[in-house]
mmCIF file of C-alpha atoms in Angstrom:
data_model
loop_
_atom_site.group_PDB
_atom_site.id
_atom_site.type_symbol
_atom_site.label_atom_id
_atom_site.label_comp_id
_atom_site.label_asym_id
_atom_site.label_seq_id
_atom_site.Cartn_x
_atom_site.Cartn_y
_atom_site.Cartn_z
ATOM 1 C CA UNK S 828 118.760 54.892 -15.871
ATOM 2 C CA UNK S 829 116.568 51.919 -15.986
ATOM 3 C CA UNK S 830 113.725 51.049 -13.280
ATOM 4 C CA UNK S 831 111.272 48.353 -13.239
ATOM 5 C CA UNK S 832 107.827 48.672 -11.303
ATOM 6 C CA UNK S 833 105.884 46.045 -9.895
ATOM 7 C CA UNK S 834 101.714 46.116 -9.230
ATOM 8 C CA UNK S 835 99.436 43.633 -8.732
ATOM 9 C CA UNK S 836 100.289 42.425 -5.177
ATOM 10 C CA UNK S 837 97.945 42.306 -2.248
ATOM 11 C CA UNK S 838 95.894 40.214 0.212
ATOM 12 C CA UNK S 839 93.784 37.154 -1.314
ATOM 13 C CA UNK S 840 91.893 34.283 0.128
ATOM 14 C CA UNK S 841 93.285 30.411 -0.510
ATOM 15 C CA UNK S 842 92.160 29.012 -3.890
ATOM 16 C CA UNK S 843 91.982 32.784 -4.925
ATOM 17 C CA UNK S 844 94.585 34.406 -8.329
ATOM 18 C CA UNK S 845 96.798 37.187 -8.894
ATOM 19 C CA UNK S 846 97.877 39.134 -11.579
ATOM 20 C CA UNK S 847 101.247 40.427 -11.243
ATOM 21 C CA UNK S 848 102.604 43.202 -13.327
ATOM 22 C CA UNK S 849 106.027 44.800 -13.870
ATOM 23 C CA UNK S 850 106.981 47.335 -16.491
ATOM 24 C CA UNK S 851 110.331 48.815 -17.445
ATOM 25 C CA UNK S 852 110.753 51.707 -17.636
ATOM 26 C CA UNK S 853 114.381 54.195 -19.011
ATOM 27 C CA UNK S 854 116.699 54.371 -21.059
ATOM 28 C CA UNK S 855 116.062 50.890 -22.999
ATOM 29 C CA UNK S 856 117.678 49.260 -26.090
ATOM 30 C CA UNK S 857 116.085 45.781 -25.811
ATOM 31 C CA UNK S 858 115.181 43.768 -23.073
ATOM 32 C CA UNK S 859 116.494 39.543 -22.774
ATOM 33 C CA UNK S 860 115.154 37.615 -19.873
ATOM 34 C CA UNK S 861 112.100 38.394 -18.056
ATOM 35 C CA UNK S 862 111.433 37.085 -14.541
ATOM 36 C CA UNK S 863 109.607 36.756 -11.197
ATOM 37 C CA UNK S 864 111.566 35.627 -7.906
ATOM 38 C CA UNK S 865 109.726 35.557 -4.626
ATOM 39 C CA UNK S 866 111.424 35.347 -0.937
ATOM 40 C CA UNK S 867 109.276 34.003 1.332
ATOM 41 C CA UNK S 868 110.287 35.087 5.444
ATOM 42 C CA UNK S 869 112.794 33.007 6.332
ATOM 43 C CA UNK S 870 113.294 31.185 2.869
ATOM 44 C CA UNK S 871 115.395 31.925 0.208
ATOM 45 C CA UNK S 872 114.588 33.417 -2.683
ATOM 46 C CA UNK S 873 113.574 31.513 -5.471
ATOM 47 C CA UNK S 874 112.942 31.820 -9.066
ATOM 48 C CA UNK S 875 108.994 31.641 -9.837
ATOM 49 C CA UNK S 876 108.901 31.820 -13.311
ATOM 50 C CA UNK S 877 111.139 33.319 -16.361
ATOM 51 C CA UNK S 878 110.376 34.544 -20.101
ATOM 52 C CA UNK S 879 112.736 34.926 -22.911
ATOM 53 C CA UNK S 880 112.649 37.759 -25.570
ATOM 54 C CA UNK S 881 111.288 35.118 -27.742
ATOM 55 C CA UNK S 882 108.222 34.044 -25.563
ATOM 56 C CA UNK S 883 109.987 30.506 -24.250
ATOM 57 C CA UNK S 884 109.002 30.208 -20.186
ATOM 58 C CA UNK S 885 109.888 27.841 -17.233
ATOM 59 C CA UNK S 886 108.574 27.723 -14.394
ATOM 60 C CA UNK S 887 109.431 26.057 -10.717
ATOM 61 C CA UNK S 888 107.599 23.299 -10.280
ATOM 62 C CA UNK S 889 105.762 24.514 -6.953
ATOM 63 C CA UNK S 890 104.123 26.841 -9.369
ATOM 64 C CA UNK S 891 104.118 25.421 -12.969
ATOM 65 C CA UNK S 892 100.713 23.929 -13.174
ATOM 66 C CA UNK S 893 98.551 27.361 -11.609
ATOM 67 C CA UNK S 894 100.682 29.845 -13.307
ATOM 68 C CA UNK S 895 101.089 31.982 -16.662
ATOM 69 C CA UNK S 896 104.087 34.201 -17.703
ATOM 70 C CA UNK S 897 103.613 36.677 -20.301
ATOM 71 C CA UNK S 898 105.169 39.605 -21.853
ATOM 72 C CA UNK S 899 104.423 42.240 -23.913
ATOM 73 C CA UNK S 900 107.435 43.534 -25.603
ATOM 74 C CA UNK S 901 105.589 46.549 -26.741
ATOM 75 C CA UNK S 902 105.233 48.086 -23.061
ATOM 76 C CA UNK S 903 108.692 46.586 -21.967
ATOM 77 C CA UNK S 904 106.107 44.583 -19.568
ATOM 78 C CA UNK S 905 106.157 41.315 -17.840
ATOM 79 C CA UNK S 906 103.152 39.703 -16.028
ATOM 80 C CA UNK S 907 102.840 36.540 -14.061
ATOM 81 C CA UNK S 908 99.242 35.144 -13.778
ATOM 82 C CA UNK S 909 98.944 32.943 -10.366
ATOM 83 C CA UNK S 910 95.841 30.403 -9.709
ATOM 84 C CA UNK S 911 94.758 28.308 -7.127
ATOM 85 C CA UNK S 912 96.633 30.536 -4.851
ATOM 86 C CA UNK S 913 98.187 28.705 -1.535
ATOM 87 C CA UNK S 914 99.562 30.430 1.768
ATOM 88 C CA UNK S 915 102.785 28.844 0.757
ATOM 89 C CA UNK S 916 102.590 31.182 -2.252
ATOM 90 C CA UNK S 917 103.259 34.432 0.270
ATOM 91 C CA UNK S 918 106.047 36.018 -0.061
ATOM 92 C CA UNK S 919 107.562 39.204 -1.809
ATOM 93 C CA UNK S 920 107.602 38.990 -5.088
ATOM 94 C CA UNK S 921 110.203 40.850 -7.122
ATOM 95 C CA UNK S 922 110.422 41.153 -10.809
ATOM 96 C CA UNK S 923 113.948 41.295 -12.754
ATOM 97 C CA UNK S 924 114.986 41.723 -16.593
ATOM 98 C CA UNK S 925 117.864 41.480 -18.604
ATOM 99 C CA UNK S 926 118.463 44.607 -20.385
ATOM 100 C CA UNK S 927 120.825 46.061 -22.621
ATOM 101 C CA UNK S 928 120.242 50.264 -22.104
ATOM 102 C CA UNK S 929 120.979 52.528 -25.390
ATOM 103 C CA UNK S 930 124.480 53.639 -23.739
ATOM 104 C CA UNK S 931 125.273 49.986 -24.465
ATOM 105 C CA UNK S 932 125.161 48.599 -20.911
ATOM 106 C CA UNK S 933 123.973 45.813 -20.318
ATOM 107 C CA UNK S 934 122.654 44.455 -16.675
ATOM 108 C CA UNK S 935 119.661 42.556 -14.564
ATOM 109 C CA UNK S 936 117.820 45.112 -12.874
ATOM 110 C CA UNK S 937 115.370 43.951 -10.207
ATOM 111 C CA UNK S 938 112.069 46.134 -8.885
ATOM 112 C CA UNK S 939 111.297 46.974 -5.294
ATOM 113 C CA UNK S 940 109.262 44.446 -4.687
ATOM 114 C CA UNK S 941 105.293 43.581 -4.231
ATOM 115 C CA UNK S 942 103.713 41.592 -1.339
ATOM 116 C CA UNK S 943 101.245 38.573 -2.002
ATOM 117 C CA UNK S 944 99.887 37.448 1.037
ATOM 118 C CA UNK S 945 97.896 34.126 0.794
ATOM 119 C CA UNK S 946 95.324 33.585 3.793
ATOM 120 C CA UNK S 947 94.303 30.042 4.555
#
């Protein structure tokens, strides 16, 4: 079984960053895709930013210019570095990957979630 566990979430001022975290954790073979969605209340959920095994990223362009995707392949981790943080940036933020387990399986597994609240 394959879980993935986000940190980094919390309360910060406008102007203010974030680090997000999110490691894998299981049963895993290799791991594709790495992303970051967020679901604001009331909005759907939207893709923040994504990772490939190789290191290529895109981003929306809401967040593109204040934020940093990274991975570390070692840890089966994914971070997402946020700047210049705006209200419109709250929402829960859930992390997903791509992975291909050791029984063969492959799926996207999503974590539980983290909140970033922005305050203005």
């Amino acid at each position: 079984q394959v879980q993935l566990v986000e940190s980094g979430g919390g309360l910060v001022q406008t102007g203010g960053s974030l680090r997000l975290s999110c490691a894998a954790s299981g049963s895993i073979f290799s791991i594709n895709d790495m992303g970051w969605d967020r679901q604001a209340p009331g909005k759907q959920r939207e893709l923040v930013a994504a990772i490939t095994s190789g290191g290529s990223t895109n981003y929306a362009d809401s967040v593109k210019a204040r934020s940093t995707i990274s991975r570390d392949n070692a840890k089966n981790t994914v971070y997402l570095q946020m700047n210049s943080l705006k209200p419109e940036d709250t929402a829960v933020y859930y992390c997903y990957a791509d992975i291909r387990a050791v029984d063969g399986s492959r799926a996207y597994v999503w974590g539980q979630g983290t909140q970033v609240t922005v305050s203005s």
